[in-house]
Coordinates of C-alpha atoms in Angstrom, one line a residue:
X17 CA -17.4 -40.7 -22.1
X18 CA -16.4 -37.2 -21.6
X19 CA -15.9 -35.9 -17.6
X20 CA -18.6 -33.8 -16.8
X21 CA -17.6 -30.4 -16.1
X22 CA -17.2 -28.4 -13.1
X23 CA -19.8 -25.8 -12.7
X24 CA -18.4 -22.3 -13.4
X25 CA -17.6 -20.8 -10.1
X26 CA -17.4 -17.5 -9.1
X27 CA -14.3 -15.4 -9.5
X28 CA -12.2 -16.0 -5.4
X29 CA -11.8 -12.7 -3.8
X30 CA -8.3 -12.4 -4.2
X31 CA -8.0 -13.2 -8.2
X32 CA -10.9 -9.5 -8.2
X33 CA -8.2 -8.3 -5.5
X34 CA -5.4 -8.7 -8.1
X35 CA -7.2 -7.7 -11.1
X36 CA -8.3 -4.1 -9.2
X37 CA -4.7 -3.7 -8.2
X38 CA -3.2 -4.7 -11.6
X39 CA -5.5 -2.1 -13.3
X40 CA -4.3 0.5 -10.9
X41 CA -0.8 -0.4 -11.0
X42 CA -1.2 0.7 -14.7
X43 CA -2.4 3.9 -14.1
X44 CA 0.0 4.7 -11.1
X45 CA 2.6 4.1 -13.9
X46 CA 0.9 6.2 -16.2
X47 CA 0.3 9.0 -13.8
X48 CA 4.0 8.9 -12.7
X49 CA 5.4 9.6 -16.2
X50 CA 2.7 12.0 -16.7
X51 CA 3.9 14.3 -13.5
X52 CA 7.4 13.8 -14.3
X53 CA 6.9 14.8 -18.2
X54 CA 4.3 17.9 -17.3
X55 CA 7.0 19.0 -14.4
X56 CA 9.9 18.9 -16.8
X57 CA 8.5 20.9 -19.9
X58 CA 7.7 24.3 -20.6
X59 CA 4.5 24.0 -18.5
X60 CA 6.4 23.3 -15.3
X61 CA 5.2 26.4 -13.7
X62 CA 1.4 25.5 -14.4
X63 CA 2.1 22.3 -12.7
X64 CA 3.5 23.5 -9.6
X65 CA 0.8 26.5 -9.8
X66 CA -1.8 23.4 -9.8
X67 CA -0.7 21.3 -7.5
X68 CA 0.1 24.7 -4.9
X69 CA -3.7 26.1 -5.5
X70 CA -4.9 26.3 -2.0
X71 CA -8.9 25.3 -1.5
X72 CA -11.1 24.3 1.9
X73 CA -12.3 26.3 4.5
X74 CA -9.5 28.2 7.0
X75 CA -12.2 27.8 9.7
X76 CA -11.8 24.0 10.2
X77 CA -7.9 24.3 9.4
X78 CA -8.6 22.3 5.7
X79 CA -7.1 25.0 3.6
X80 CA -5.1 22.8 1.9
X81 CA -3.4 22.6 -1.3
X82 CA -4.6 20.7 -3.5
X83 CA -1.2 18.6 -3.7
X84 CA -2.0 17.9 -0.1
X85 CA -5.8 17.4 -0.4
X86 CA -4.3 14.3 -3.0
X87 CA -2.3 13.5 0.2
X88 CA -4.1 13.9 3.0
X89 CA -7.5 13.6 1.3
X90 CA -7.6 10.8 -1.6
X91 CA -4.8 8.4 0.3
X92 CA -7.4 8.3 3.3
X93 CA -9.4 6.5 1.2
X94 CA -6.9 4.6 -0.3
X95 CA -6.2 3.1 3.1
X96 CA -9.5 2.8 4.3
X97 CA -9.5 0.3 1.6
X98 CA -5.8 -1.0 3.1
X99 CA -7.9 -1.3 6.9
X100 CA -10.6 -3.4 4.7
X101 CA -8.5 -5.7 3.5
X102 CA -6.2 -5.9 6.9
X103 CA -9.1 -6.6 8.5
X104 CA -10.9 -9.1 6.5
X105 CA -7.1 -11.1 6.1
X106 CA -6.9 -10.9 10.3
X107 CA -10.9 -12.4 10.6
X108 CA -11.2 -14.9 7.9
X109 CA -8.1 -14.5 5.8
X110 CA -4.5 -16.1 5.6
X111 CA -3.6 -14.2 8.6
X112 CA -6.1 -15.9 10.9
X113 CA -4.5 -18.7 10.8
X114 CA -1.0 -17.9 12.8
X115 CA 0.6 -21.2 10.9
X116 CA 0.0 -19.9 7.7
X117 CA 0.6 -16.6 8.2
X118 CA 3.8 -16.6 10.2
X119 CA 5.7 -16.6 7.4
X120 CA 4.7 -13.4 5.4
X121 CA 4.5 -11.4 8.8
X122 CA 8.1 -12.4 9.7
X123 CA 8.9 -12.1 6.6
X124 CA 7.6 -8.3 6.5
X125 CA 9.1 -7.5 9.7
X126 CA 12.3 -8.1 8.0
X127 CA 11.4 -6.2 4.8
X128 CA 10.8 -3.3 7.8
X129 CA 13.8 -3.7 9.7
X130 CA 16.7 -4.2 7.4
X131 CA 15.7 -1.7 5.4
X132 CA 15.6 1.2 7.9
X133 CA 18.6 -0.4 9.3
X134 CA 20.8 0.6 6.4
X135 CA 19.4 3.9 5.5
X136 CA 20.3 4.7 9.2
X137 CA 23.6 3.3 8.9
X138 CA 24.5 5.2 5.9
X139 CA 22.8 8.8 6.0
X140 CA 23.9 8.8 9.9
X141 CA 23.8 11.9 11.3
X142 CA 21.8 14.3 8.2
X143 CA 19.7 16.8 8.6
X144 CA 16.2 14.4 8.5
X145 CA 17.2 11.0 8.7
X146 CA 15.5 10.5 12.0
X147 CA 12.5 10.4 10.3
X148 CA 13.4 9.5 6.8
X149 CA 14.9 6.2 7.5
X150 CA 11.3 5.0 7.4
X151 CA 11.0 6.0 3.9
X152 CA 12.1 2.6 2.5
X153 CA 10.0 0.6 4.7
X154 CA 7.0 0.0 2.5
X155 CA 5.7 -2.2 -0.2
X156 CA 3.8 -0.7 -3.0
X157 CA 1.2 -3.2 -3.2
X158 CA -0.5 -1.9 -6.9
X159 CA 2.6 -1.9 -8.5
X160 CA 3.9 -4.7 -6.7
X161 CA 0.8 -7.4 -7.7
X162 CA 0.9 -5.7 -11.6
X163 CA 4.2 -6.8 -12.0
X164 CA 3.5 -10.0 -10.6
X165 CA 0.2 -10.8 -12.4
X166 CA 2.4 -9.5 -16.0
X167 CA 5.3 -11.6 -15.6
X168 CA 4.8 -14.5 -13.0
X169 CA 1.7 -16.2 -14.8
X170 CA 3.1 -20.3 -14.3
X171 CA 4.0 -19.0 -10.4
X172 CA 1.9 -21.3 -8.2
X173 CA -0.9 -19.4 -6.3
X174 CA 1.0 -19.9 -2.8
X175 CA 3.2 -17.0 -4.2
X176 CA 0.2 -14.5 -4.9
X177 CA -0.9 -15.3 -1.7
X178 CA 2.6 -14.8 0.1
X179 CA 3.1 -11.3 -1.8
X180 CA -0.7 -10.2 -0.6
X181 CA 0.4 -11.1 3.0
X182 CA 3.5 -9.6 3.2
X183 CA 2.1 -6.6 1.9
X184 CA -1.1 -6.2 4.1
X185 CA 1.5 -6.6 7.2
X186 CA 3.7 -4.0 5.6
X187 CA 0.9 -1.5 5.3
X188 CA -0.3 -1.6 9.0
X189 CA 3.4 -1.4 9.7
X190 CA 3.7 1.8 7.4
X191 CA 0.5 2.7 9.4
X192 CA 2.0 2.5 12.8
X193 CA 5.2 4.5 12.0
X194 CA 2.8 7.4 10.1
X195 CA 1.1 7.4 13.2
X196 CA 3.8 7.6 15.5
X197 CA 6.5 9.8 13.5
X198 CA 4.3 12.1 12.1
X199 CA 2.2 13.5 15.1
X200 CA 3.5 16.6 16.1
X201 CA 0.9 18.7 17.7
X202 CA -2.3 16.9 19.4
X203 CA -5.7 18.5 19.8
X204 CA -7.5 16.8 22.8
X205 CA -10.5 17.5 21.7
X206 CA -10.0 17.2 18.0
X207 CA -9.4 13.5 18.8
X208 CA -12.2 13.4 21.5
X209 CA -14.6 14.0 18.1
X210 CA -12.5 11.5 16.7
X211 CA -12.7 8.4 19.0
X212 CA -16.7 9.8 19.9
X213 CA -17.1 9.3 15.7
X214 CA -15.2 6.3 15.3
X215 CA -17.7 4.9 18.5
X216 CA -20.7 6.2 16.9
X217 CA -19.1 3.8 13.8
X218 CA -18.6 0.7 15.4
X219 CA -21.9 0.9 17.4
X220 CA -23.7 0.9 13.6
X221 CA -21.5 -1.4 12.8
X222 CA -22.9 -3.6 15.4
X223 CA -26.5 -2.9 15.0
X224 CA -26.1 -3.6 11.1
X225 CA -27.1 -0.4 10.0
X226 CA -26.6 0.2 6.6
X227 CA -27.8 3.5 6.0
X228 CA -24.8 5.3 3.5
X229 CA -26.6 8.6 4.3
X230 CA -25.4 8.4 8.1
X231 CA -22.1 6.2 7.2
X232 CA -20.2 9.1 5.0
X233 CA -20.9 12.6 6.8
X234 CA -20.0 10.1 9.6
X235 CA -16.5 9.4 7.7
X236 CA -16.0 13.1 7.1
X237 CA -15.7 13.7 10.4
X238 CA -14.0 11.4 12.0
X239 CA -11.3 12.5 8.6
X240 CA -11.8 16.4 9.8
X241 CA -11.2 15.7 13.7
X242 CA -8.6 13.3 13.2
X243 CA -7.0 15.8 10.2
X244 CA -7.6 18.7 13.2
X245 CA -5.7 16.7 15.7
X246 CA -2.4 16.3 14.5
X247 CA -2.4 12.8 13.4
X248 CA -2.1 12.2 10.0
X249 CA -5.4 11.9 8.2
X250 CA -4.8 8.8 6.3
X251 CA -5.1 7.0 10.0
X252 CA -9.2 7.9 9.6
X253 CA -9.3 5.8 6.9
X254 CA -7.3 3.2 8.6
X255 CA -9.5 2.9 11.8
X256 CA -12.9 3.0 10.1
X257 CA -11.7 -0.3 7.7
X258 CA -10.6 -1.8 10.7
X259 CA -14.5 -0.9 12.5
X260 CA -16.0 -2.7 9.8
X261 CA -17.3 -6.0 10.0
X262 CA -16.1 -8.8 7.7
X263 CA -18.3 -11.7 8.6
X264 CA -21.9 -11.9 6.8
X265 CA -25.0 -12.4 8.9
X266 CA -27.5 -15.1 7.8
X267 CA -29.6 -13.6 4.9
X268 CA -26.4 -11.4 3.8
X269 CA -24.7 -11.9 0.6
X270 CA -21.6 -10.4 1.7
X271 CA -20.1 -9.0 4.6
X272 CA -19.9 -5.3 5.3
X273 CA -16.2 -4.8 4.3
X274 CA -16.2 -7.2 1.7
X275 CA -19.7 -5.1 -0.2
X276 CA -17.3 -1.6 0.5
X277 CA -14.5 -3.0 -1.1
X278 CA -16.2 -4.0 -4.1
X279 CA -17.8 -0.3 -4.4
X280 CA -14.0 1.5 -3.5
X281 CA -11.5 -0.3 -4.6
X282 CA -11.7 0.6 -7.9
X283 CA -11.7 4.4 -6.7
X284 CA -9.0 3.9 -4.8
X285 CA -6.9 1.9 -7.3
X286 CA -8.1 3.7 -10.4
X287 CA -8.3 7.5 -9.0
X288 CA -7.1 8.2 -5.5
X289 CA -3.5 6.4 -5.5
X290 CA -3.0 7.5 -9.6
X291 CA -4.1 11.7 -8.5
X292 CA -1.6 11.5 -5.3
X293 CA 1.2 10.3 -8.0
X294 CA 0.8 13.0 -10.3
X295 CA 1.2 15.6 -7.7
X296 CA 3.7 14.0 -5.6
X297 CA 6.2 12.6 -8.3
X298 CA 6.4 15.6 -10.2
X299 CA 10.0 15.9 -9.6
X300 CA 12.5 17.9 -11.6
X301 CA 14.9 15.5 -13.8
X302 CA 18.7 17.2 -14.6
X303 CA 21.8 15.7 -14.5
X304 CA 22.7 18.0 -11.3
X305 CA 19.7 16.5 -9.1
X306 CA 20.5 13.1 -10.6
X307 CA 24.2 13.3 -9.3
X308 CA 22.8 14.7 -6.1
X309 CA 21.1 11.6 -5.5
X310 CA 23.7 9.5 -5.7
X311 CA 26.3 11.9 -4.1
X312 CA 23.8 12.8 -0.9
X313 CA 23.3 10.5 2.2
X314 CA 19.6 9.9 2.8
X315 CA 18.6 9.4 -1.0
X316 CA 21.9 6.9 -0.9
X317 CA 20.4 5.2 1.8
X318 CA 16.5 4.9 0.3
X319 CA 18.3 3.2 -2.8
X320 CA 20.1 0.7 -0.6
X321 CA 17.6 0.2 1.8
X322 CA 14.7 -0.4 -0.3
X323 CA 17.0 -2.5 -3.0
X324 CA 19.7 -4.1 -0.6
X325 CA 17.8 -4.3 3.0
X326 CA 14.1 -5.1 1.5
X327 CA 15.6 -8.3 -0.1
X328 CA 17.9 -9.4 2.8
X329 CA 15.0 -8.5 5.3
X330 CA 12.4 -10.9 3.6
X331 CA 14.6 -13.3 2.2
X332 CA 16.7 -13.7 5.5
X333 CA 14.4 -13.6 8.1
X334 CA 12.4 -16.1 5.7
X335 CA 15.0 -18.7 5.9
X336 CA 15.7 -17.7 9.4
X337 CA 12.3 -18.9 10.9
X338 CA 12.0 -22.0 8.2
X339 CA 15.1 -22.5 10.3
X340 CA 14.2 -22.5 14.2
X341 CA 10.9 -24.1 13.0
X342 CA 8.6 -20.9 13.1
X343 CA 7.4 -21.1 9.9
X344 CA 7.5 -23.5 6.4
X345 CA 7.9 -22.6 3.5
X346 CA 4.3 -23.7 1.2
X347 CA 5.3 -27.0 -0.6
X348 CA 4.9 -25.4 -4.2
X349 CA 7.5 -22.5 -3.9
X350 CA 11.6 -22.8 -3.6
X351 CA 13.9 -20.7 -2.1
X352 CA 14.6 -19.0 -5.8
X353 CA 10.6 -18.2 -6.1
X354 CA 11.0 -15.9 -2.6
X355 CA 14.3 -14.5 -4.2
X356 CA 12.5 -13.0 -6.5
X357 CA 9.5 -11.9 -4.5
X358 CA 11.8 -10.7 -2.3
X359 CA 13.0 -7.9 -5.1
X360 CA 9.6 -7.7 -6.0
X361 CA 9.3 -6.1 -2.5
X362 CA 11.5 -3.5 -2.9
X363 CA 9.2 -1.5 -5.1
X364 CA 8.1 1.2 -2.8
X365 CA 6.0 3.9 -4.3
X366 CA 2.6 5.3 -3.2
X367 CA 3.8 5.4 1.0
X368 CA 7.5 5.9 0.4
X369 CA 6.5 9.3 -1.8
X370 CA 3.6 10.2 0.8
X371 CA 6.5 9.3 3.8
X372 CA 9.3 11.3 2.1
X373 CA 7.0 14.2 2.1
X374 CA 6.6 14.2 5.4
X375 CA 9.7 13.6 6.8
X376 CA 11.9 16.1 4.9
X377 CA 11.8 19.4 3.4
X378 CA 13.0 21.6 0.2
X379 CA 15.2 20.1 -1.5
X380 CA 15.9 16.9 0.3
X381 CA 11.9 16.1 -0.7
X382 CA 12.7 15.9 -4.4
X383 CA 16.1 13.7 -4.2
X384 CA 14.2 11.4 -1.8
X385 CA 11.4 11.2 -3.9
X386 CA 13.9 10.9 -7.3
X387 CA 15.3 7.6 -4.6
X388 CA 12.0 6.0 -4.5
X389 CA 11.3 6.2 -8.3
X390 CA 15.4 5.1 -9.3
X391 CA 14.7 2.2 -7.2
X392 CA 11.0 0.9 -7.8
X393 CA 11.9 1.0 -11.2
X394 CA 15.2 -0.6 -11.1
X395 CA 13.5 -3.4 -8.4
X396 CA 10.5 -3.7 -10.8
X397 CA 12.4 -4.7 -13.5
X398 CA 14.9 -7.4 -11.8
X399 CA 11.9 -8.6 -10.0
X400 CA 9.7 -9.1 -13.4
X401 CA 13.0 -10.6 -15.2
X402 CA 13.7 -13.0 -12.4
X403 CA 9.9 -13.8 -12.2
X404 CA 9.6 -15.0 -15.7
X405 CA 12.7 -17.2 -15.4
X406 CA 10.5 -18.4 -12.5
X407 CA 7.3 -18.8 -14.3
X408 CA 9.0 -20.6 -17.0
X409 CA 10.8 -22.6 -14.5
X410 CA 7.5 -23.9 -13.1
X411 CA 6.0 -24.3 -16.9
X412 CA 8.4 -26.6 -17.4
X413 CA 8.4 -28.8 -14.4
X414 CA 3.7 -28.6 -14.6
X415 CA 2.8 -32.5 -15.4
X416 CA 1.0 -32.4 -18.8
X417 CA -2.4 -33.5 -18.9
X418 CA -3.2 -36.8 -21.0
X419 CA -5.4 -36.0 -24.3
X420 CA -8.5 -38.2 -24.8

């Protein structure tokens, strides 16, 4: 008698996560070679001329380009969606539980430190580098789970879950050291309107209003005061995800956060984070800015610390607290599996570009940002060859089911 089969369930929240974020990891790709093909052909001029065309009302300080309305504008909502998913992870997630989770956070922390540590150690000194050292902390998450959903199919699901962790802590560590490098001038009562909105947001929050005509012009401006205070506006988006609520009332299908990420994570995957690319990696390729990379300091250390200190960070402090007992390493992964998640998380992209533009200036922009590509796509592609060798690894070893 044949076993009766389980009823079709529906798809978990992270598998949608990682579909979402494979998809846009596709089209950061594509928008990448697009901005560095249209900035090195005969059109160069139109795309600088594009991405330089100034828009937004002087009167409320948002005369921006339109390279840094993409910045400033598009990555808010990109990590409003980041504050979402922190958020729901803290409250009902794998980082609610500090057993489970204490591995990916320490594991992040060292994917932070090391990294920073090296590009200190070896651009020492330059013009920059006391901000730019933070340029290689950060995982690109998109990119990050694409490569992982392509080439690490047979990987158990402990390491999708590990590389989702690791990356949520990384972004509210990429959060805090926007926030606290990158404010220069502060507008007390810019950020009076801002705390006053962000009040206003909660309080709905906690009434369970759900009215989206009071919930954007809201969002706009809390973005506009917090833009007008000197903090970097990406942080709006970062503090209303981390307003929302993630646990469902009785009688509610889903949870606040979890009904907004539904509705914006394919906007921020599929259009915000791909639009920032094409106008901030629009660098130009020649073999003199391609020997200045390696000859100059800072890009020198955003190569080494994303490619040398992301894997000793996460790998090392890994084994370091499966070693005084602070965390275990999940049953169904080895040491080799975290090897080659741990290259996987040296593939910064969408916060290292957006970091490097704000920590440097002229011509040090461009070689950093020519660092970050040279070594996402070198990390990218160790990361997927050692991850198949992986998967196939684990194919290998999978009991095979008896045939009736």
């Amino acid at each position: 008698m044949n076993t009766p089969r389980r009823p079709a369930q529906a798809v978990s929240e992270f598998a949608r996560f990682l579909r979402v974020e494979t998809t846009g990891g596709m089209l950061l790709l594509a928008a990448t070679a697009i901005a560095l093909l249209w900035a090195n052909s005969p059109l160069d001029d139109v795309y600088r001329t594009v991405r330089d065309f100034h828009i937004g009302p002087e009167s409320l300080h948002l005369n921006l380009s339109i390279g840094d309305w993409a910045k400033d504008g598009l990555l808010a909502l990109f990590f409003f969606v980041a504050g979402l998913e922190l958020k729901r992870e803290l409250v009902v997630g794998e980082l609610s539980d500090l057993k489970s989770a204490a591995l990916p956070i320490i594991a992040a922390l060292g994917g932070m430190i090391a990294p920073a540590l090296i590009a200190v150690t070896i651009a020492w000194g330059e013009p920059g580098i006391e901000r730019a050292w933070a340029i290689p902390v950060a995982t690109d998450i998109a990119f990050a789970l694409g490569v992982l959903a392509l080439t690490g199919s047979n990987l158990p699901a402990a390491a999708r879950v590990f590389l989702l962790s690791l990356a949520v802590v990384d972004d509210l560590g990429a959060i805090i050291v926007i926030a606290v490098l990158f404010t220069e001038t502060f507008s007390l009562v810019a950020a009076a309107i801002a705390v006053a909105g962000l009040a206003c947001y909660a309080y709905l929050q906690h009434r369970r209003v759900r009215a989206w005509w009071l919930y954007v012009p809201l969002a706009v401006v809390v973005w506009a005061a917090v833009h007008a205070a000197g903090i970097h506006a990406t942080i709006a988006g970062v503090a209303l995800g981390l307003l929302t609520r993630v646990r469902a009332d009785r009688g509610e299908d889903e949870a606040p956060a979890l009904r907004l990420e539904h509705r914006l994570q394919p906007w921020s995957a599929g259009f915000a984070v791909p639009v920032f690319a094409l106008f901030a990696a629009g660098i130009t390729i020649s073999a003199d800015a391609l020997g200045a990379v390696f000859t100059s300091a800072i890009p020198l250390g955003v190569i080494a610390g994303l490619l040398a200190g992301k894997v000793v960070g996460i790998l090392g402090f890994s084994a370091l607290a499966v070693r005084l007992g602070l965390a275990r390493l999940p049953g169904s992964l080895t040491w080799r599996d975290l090897g080659a998640l741990s290259m996987l998380g040296a593939v910064g992209f969408t916060v290292s570009l957006l970091i490097a533009e704000l920590s440097l200036e002229g011509e040090a922009v461009e070689l950093a940002k020519a660092a970050v590509l040279i070594a996402s796509a070198v990390a990218s592609l160790t990361a997927a060859l050692l991850l198949v060798r992986r998967s196939k690894a684990h194919a290998s070893s999978a009991p095979t089911e008896p045939s009736d």
